[in-house]
PDB file of C-alpha atoms in Angstrom:
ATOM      1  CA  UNK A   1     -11.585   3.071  15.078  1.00  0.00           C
ATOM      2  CA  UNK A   2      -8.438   1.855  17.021  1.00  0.00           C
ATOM      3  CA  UNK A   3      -5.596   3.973  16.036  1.00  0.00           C
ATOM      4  CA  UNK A   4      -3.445   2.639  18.165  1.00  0.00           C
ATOM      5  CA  UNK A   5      -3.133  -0.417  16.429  1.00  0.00           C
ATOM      6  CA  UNK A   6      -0.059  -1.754  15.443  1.00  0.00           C
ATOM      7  CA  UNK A   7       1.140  -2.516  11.986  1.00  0.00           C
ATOM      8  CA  UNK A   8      -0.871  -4.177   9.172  1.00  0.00           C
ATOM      9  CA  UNK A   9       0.984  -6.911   7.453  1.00  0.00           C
ATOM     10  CA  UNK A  10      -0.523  -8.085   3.349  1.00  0.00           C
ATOM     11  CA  UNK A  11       0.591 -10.446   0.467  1.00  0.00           C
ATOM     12  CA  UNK A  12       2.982  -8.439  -1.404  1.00  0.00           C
ATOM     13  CA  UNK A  13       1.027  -9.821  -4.830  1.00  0.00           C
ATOM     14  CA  UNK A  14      -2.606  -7.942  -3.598  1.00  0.00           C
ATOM     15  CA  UNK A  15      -0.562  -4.556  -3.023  1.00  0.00           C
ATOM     16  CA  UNK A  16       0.120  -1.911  -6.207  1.00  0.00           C
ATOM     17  CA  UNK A  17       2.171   1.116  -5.656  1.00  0.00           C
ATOM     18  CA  UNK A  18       0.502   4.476  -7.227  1.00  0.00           C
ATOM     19  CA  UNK A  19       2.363   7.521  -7.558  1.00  0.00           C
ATOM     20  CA  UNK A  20      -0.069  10.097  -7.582  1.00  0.00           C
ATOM     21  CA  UNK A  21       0.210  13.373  -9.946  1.00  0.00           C
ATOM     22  CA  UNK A  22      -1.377  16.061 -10.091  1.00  0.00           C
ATOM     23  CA  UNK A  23      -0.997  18.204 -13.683  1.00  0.00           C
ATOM     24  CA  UNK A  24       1.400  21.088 -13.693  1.00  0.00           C
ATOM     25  CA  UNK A  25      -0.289  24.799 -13.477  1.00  0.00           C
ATOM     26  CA  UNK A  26      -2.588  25.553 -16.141  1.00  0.00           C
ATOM     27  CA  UNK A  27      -3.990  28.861 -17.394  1.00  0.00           C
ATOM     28  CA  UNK A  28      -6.899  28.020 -15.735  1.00  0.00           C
ATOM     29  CA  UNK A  29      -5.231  27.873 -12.013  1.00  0.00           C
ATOM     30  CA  UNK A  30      -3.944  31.361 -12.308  1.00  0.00           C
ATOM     31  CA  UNK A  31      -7.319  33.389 -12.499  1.00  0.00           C
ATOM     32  CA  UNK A  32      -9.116  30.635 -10.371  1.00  0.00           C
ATOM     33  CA  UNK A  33      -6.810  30.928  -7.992  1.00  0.00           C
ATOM     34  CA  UNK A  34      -7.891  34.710  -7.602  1.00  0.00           C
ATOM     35  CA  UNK A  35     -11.239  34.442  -8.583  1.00  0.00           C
ATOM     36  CA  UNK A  36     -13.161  30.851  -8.381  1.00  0.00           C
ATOM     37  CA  UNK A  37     -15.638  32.542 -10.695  1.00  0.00           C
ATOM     38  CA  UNK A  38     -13.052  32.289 -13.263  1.00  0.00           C
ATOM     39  CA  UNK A  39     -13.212  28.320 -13.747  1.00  0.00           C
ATOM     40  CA  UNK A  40     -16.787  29.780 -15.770  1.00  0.00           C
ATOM     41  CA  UNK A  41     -14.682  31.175 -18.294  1.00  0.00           C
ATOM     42  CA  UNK A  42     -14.909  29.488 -21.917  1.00  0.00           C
ATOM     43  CA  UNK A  43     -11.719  31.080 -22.853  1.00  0.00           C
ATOM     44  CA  UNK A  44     -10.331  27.639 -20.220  1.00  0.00           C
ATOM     45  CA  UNK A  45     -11.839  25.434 -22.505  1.00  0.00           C
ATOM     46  CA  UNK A  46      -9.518  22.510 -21.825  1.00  0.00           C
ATOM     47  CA  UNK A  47      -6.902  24.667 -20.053  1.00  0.00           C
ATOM     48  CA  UNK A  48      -3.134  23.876 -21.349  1.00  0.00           C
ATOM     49  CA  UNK A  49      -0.539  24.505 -19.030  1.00  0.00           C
ATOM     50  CA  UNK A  50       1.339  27.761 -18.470  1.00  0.00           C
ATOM     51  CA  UNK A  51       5.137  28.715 -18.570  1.00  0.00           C
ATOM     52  CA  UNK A  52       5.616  28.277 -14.863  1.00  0.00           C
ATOM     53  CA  UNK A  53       3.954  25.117 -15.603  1.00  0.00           C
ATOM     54  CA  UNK A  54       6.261  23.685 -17.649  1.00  0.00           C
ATOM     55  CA  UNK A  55       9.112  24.536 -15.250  1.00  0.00           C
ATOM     56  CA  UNK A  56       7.185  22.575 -12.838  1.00  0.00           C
ATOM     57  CA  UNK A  57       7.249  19.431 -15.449  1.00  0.00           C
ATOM     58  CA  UNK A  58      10.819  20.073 -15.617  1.00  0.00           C
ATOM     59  CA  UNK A  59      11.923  19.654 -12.186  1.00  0.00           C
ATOM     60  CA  UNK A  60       9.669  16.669 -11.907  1.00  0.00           C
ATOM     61  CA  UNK A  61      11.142  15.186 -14.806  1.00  0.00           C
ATOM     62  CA  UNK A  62      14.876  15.813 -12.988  1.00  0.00           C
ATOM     63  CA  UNK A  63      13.238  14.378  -9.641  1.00  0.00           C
ATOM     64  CA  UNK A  64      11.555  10.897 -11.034  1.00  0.00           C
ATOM     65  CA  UNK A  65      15.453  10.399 -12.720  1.00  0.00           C
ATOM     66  CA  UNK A  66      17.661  11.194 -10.141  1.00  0.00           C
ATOM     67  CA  UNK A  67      15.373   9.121  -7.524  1.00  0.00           C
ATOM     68  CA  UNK A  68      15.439   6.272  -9.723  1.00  0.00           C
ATOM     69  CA  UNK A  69      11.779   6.138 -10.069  1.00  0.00           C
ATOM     70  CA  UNK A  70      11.562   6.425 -13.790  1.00  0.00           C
ATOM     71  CA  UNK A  71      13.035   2.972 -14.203  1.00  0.00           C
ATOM     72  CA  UNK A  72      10.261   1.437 -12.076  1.00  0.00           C
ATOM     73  CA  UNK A  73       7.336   2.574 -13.230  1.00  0.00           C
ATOM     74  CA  UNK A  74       5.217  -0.518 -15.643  1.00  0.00           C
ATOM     75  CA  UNK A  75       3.053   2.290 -16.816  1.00  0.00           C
ATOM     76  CA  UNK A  76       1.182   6.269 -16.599  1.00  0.00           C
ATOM     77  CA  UNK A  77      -1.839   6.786 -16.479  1.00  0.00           C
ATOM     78  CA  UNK A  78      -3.266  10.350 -17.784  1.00  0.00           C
ATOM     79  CA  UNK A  79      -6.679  11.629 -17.524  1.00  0.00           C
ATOM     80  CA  UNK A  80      -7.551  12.861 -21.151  1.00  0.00           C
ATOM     81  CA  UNK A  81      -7.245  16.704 -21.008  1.00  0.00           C
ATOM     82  CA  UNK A  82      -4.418  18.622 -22.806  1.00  0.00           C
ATOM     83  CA  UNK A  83      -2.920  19.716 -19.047  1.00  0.00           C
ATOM     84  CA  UNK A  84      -2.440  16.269 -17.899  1.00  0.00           C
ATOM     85  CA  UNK A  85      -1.309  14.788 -21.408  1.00  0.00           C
ATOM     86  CA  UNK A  86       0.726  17.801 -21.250  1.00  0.00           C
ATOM     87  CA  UNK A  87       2.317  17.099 -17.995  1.00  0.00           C
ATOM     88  CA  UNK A  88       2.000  13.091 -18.142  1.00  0.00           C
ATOM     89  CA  UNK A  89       4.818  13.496 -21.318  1.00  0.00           C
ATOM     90  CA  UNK A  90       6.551  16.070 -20.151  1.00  0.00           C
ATOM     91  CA  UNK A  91       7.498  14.116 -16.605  1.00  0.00           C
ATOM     92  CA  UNK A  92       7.563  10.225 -17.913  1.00  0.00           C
ATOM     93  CA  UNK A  93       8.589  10.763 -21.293  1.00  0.00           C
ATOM     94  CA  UNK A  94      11.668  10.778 -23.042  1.00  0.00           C
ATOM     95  CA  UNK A  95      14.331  13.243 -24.205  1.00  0.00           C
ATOM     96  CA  UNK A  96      14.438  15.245 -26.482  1.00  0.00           C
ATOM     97  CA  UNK A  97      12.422  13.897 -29.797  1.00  0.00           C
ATOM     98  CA  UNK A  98      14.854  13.172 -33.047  1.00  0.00           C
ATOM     99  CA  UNK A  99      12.923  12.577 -36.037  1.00  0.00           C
ATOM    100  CA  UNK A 100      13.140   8.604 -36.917  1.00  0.00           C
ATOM    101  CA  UNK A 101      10.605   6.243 -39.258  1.00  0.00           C
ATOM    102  CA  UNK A 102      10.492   3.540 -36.419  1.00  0.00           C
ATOM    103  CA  UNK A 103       9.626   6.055 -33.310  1.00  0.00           C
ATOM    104  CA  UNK A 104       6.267   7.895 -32.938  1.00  0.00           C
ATOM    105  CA  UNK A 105       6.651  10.872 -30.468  1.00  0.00           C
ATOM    106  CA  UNK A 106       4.626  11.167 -27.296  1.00  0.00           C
ATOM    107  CA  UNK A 107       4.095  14.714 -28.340  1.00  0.00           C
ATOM    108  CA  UNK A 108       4.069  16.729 -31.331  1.00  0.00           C
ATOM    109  CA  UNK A 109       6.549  20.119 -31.054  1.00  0.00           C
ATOM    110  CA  UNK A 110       4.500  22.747 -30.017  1.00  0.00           C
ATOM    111  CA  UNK A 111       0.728  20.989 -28.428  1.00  0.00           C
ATOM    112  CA  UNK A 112      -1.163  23.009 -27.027  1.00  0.00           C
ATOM    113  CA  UNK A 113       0.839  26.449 -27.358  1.00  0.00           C
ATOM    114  CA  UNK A 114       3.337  25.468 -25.952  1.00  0.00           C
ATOM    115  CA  UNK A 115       6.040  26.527 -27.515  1.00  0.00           C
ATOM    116  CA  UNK A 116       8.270  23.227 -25.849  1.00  0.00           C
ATOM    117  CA  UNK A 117       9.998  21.002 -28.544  1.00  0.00           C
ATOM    118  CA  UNK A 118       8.791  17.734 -29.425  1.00  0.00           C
ATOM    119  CA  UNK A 119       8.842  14.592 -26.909  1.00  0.00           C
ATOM    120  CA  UNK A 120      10.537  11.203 -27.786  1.00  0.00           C
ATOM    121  CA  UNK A 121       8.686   8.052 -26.518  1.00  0.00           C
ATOM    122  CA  UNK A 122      11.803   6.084 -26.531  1.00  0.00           C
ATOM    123  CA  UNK A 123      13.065   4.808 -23.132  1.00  0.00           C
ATOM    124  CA  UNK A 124       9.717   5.208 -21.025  1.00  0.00           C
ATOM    125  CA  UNK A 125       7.110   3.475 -19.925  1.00  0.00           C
ATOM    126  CA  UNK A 126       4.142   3.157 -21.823  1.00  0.00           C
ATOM    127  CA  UNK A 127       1.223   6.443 -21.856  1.00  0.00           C
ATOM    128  CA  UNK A 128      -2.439   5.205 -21.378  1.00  0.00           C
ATOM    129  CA  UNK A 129      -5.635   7.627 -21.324  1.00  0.00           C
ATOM    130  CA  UNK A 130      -8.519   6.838 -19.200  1.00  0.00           C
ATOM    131  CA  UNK A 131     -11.600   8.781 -19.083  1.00  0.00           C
ATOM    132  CA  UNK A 132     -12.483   7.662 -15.473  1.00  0.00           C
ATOM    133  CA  UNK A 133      -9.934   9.383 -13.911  1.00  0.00           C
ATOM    134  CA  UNK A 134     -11.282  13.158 -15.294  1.00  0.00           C
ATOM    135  CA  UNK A 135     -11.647  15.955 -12.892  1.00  0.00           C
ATOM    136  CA  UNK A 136     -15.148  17.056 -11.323  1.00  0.00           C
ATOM    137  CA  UNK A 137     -17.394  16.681 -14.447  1.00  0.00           C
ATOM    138  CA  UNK A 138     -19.346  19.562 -15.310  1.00  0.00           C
ATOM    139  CA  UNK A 139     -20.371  23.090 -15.932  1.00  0.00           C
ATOM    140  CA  UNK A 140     -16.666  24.488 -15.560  1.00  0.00           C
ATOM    141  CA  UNK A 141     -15.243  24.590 -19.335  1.00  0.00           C
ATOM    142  CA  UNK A 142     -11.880  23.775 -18.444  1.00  0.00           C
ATOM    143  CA  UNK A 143     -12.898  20.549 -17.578  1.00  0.00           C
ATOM    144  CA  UNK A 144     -14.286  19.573 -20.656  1.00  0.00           C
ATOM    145  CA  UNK A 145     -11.980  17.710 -23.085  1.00  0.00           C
ATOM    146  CA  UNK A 146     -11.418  17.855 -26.932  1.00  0.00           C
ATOM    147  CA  UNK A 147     -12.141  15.231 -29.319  1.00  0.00           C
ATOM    148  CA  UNK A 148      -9.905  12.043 -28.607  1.00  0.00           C
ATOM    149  CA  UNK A 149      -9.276  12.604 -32.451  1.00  0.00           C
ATOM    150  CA  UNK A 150      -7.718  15.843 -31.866  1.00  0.00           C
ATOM    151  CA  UNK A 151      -5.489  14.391 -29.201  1.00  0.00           C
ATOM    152  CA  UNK A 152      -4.103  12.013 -31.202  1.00  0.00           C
ATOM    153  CA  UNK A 153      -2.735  14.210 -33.574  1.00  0.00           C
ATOM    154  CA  UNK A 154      -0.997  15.861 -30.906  1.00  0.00           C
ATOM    155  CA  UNK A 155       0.094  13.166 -29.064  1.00  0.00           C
ATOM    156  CA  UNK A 156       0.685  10.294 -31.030  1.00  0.00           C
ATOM    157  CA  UNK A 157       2.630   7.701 -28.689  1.00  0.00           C
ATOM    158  CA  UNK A 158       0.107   8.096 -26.191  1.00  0.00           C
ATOM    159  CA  UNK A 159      -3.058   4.838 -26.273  1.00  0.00           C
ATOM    160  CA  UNK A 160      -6.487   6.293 -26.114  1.00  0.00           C
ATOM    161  CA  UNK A 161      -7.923   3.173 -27.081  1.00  0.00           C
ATOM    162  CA  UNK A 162      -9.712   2.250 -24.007  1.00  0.00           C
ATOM    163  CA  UNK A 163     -11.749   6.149 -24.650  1.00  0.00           C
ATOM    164  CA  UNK A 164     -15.283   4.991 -26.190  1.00  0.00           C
ATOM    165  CA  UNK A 165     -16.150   8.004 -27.653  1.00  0.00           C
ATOM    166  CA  UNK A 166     -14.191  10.747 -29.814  1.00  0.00           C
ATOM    167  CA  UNK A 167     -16.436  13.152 -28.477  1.00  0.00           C
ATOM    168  CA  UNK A 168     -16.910  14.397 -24.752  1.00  0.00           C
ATOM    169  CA  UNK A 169     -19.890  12.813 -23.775  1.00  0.00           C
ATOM    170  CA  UNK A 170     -19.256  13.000 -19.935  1.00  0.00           C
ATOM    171  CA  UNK A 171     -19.304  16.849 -19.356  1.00  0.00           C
ATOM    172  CA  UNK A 172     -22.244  18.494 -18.856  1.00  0.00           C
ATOM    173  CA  UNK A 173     -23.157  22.429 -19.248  1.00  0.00           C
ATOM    174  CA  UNK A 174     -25.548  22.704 -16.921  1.00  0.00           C
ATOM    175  CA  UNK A 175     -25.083  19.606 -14.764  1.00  0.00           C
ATOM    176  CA  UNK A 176     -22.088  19.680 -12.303  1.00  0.00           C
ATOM    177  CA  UNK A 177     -21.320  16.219 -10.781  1.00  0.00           C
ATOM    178  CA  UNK A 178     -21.658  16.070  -6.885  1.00  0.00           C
ATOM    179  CA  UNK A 179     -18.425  15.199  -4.525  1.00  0.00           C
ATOM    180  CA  UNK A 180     -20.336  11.484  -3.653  1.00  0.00           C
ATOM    181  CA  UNK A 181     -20.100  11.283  -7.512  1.00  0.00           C
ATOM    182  CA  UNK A 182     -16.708  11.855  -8.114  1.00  0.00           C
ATOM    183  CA  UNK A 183     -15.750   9.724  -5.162  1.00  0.00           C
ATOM    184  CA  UNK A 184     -17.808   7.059  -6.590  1.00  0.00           C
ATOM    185  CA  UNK A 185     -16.362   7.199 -10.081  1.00  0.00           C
ATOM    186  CA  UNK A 186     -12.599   7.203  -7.897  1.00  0.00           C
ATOM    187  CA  UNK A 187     -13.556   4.244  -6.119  1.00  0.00           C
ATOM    188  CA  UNK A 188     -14.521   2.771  -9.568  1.00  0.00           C
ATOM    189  CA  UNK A 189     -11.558   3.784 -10.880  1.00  0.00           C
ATOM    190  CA  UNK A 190      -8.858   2.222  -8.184  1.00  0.00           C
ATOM    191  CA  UNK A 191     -11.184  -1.216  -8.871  1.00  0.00           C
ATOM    192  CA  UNK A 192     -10.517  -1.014 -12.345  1.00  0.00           C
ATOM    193  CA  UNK A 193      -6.958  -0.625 -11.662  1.00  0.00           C
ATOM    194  CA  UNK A 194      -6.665  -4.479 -10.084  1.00  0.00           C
ATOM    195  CA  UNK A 195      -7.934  -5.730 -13.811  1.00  0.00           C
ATOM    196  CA  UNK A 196      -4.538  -4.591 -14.795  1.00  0.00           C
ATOM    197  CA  UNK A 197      -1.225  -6.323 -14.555  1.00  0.00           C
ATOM    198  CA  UNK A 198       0.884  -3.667 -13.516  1.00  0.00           C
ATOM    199  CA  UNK A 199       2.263  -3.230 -10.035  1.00  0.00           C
ATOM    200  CA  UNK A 200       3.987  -0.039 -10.149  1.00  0.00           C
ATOM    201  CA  UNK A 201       1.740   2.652 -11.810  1.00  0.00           C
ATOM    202  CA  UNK A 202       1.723   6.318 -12.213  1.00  0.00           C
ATOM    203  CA  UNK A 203      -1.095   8.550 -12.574  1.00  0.00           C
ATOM    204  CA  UNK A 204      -1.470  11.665 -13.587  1.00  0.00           C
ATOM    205  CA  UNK A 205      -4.647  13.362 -12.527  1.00  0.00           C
ATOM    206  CA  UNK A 206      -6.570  16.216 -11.303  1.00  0.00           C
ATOM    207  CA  UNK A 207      -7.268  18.167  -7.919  1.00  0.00           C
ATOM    208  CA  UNK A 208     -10.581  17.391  -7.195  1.00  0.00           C
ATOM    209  CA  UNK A 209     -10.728  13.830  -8.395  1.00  0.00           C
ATOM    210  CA  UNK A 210      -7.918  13.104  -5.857  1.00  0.00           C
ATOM    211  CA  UNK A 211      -9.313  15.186  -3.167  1.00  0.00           C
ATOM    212  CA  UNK A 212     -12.373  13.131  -3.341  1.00  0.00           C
ATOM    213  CA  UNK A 213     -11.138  10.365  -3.765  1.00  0.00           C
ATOM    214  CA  UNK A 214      -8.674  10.116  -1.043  1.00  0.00           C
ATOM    215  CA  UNK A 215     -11.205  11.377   1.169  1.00  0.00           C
ATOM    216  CA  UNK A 216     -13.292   8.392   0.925  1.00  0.00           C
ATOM    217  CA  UNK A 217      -9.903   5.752   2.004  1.00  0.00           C
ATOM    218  CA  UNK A 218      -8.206   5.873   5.102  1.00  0.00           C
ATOM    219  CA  UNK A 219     -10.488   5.657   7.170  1.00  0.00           C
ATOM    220  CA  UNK A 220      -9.051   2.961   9.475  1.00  0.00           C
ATOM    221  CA  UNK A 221      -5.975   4.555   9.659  1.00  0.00           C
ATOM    222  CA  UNK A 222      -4.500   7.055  12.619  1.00  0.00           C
ATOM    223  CA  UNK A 223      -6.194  10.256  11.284  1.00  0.00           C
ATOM    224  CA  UNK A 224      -2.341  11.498  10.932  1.00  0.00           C
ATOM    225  CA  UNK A 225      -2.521   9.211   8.320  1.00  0.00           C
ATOM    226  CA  UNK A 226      -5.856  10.293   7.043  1.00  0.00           C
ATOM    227  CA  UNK A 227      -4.809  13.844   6.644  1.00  0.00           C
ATOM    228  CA  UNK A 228      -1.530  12.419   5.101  1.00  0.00           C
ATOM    229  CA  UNK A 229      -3.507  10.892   2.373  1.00  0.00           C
ATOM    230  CA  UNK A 230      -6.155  13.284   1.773  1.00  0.00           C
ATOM    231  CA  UNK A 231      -4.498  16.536   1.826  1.00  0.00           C
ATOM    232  CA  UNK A 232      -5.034  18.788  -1.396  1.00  0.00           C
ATOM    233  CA  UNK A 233      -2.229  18.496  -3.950  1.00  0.00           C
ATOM    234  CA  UNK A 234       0.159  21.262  -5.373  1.00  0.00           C
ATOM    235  CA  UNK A 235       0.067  21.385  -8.768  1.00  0.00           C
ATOM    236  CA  UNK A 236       2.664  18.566 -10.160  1.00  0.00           C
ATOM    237  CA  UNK A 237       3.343  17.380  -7.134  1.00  0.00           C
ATOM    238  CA  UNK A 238       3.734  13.381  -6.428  1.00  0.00           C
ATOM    239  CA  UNK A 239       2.755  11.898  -3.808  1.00  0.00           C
ATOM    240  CA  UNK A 240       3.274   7.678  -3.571  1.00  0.00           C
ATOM    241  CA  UNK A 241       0.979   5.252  -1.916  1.00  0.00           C
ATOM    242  CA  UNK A 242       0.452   1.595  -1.910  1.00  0.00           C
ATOM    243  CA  UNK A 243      -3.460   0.162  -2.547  1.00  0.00           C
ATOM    244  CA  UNK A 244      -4.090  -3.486  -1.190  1.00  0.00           C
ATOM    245  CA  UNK A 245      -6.808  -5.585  -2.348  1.00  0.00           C
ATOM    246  CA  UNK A 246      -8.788  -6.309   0.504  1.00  0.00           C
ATOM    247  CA  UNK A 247     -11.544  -7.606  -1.343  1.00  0.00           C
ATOM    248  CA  UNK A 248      -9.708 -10.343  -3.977  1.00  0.00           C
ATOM    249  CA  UNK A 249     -10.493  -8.285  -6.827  1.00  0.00           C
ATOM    250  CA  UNK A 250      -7.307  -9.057  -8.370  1.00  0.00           C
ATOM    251  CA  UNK A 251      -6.090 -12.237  -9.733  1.00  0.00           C
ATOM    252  CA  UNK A 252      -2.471 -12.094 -10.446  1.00  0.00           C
ATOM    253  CA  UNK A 253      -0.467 -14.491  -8.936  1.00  0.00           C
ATOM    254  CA  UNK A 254       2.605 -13.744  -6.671  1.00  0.00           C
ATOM    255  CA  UNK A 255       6.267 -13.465  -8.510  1.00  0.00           C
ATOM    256  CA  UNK A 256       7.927 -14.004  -5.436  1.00  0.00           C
ATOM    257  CA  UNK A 257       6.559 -16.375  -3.686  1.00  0.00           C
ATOM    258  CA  UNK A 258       7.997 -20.003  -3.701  1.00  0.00           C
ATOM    259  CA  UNK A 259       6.105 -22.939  -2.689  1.00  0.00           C
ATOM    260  CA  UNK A 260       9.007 -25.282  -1.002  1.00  0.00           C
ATOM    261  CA  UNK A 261       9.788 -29.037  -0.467  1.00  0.00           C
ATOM    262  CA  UNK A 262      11.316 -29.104  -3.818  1.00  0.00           C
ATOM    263  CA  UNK A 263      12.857 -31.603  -3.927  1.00  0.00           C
ATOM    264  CA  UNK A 264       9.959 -32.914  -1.351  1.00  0.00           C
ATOM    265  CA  UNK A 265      10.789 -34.389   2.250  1.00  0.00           C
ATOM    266  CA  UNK A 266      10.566 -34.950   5.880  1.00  0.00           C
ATOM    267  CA  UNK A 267       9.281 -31.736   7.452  1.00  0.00           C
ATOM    268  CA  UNK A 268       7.473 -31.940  10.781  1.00  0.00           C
ATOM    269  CA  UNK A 269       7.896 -28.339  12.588  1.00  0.00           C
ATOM    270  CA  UNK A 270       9.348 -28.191  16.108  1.00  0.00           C
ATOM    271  CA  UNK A 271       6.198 -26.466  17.020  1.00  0.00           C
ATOM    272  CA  UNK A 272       3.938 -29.480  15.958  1.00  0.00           C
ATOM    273  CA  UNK A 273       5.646 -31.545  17.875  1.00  0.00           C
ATOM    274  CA  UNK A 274       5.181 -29.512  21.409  1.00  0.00           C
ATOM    275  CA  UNK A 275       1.589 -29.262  20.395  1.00  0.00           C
ATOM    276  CA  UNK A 276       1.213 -33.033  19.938  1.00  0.00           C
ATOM    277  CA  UNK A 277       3.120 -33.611  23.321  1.00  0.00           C
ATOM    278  CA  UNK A 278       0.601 -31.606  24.751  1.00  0.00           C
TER     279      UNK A 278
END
């Protein structure tokens, strides 16, 4: 690897920029954080977020406002567990929710326990679930999700219509998905992420997945960079990157670009002309 390479230069219409989330604290983070043996716990079942938490999805909130990232964003992307639906509302939604006929809220008062008021979807870009973007299947009960049915009830504004099943049929009990896997399904994931038209995308996601995944990018970068990308994420914090399409998965066209010679003339560069002297 040559890290001393200078920049890299790309077509502005193969890049996306990702702002990277990771879901506020939940239940589950405060005993694992003590004891990892805790994540075994089936009281975690599909951990909600805590108090602190919340206060966490608060100052985001304040920080994706007053940065003027809010306004950007063409769409969030949540992995389907109450923490992250939790958090993806909470930071990207609206205000406070008013009861109206013609406005669904992104969440009912109360989801999940928590005590917080009801979420408006008005003003805010639109909420997608997508199962590939889950944390480390397997084993630990806090990974494992509810029925998409159950969701939906509790957060109405939010599409989980590209989830296949209502039931979780990804988590296993006694089968825990290895790091290559996750990676794998990461790397699947950022592919499936050029099939959309979005450029600017937030996603809200999970420790390990984004450990994992990060780990396998970067790798012709200065490690500085490396480490930069890779690092493990506090819980709700955002990190932004840009992903280029170095392989032509994508097929949108460039906004930006303009083709020229309209009307059409006379254009022989300078350049051509020294070369044909030559």
């Amino acid at each position: 690897m040559d890290t001393s390479a200078g920049p890299s230069l790309f077509p502005l219409h193969r890049c996306k920029t990702l702002h990277l989330v990771r879901h506020a604290q939940g239940i589950h983070n405060v005993d694992g954080d003590k004891n990892y043996k805790a994540y075994m716990s089936p009281e975690y079942f599909d951990a909600h977020i805590t108090a602190l938490g919340w206060q966490q999805v608060d100052n985001l909130h304040k920080h994706v406002h007053e940065c003027g990232l809010a306004k950007r964003i063409d769409l969030v992307i949540t992995s389907p567990l109450l923490r992250t639906l939790q958090t993806a509302v909470g930071v990207f939604g609206g205000d406070g929710y008013t009861d109206r006929m013609d406005v669904v809220p992104l969440m009912v008062a109360n989801a999940g326990n928590s005590g917080r008021a009801a979420i408006s979807s008005l003003n805010c870009p639109p909420i997608v679930a997508v199962e590939l973007c889950r944390e480390h299947l397997g084993v630990h009960p806090c990974d494992k999700r509810r029925n998409i049915s159950d969701y939906q009830f509790l957060f109405p504004a939010v599409d989980f219509s590209l989830i296949e099943s209502d039931e979780d049929t990804w988590w296993k009990a006694d089968v825990r998905e290895t790091t290559e896997e996750v990676a794998a399904r990461g790397q699947k994931f950022l592919n499936w992420l050029w099939t959309r038209k979005e450029k600017e995308i937030a996603i809200v996601t999970h420790s390990g997945f984004l450990f994992h995944t990060l780990s396998a990018l970067g790798n012709d970068c200065h490690p500085l960079v490396k480490k930069e990308i890779c690092k493990h994420f506090a819980n709700c914090e955002l990190r932004s990157m840009v992903i280029v399409d170095r392989s032509m998965i994508g097929f949108d066209p460039s906004t930006t670009n303009y083709p020229g010679k309209i009307p059409s003339g006379l254009d022989l560069p300078s350049d051509v002309v020294d070369e044909k002297a030559d």
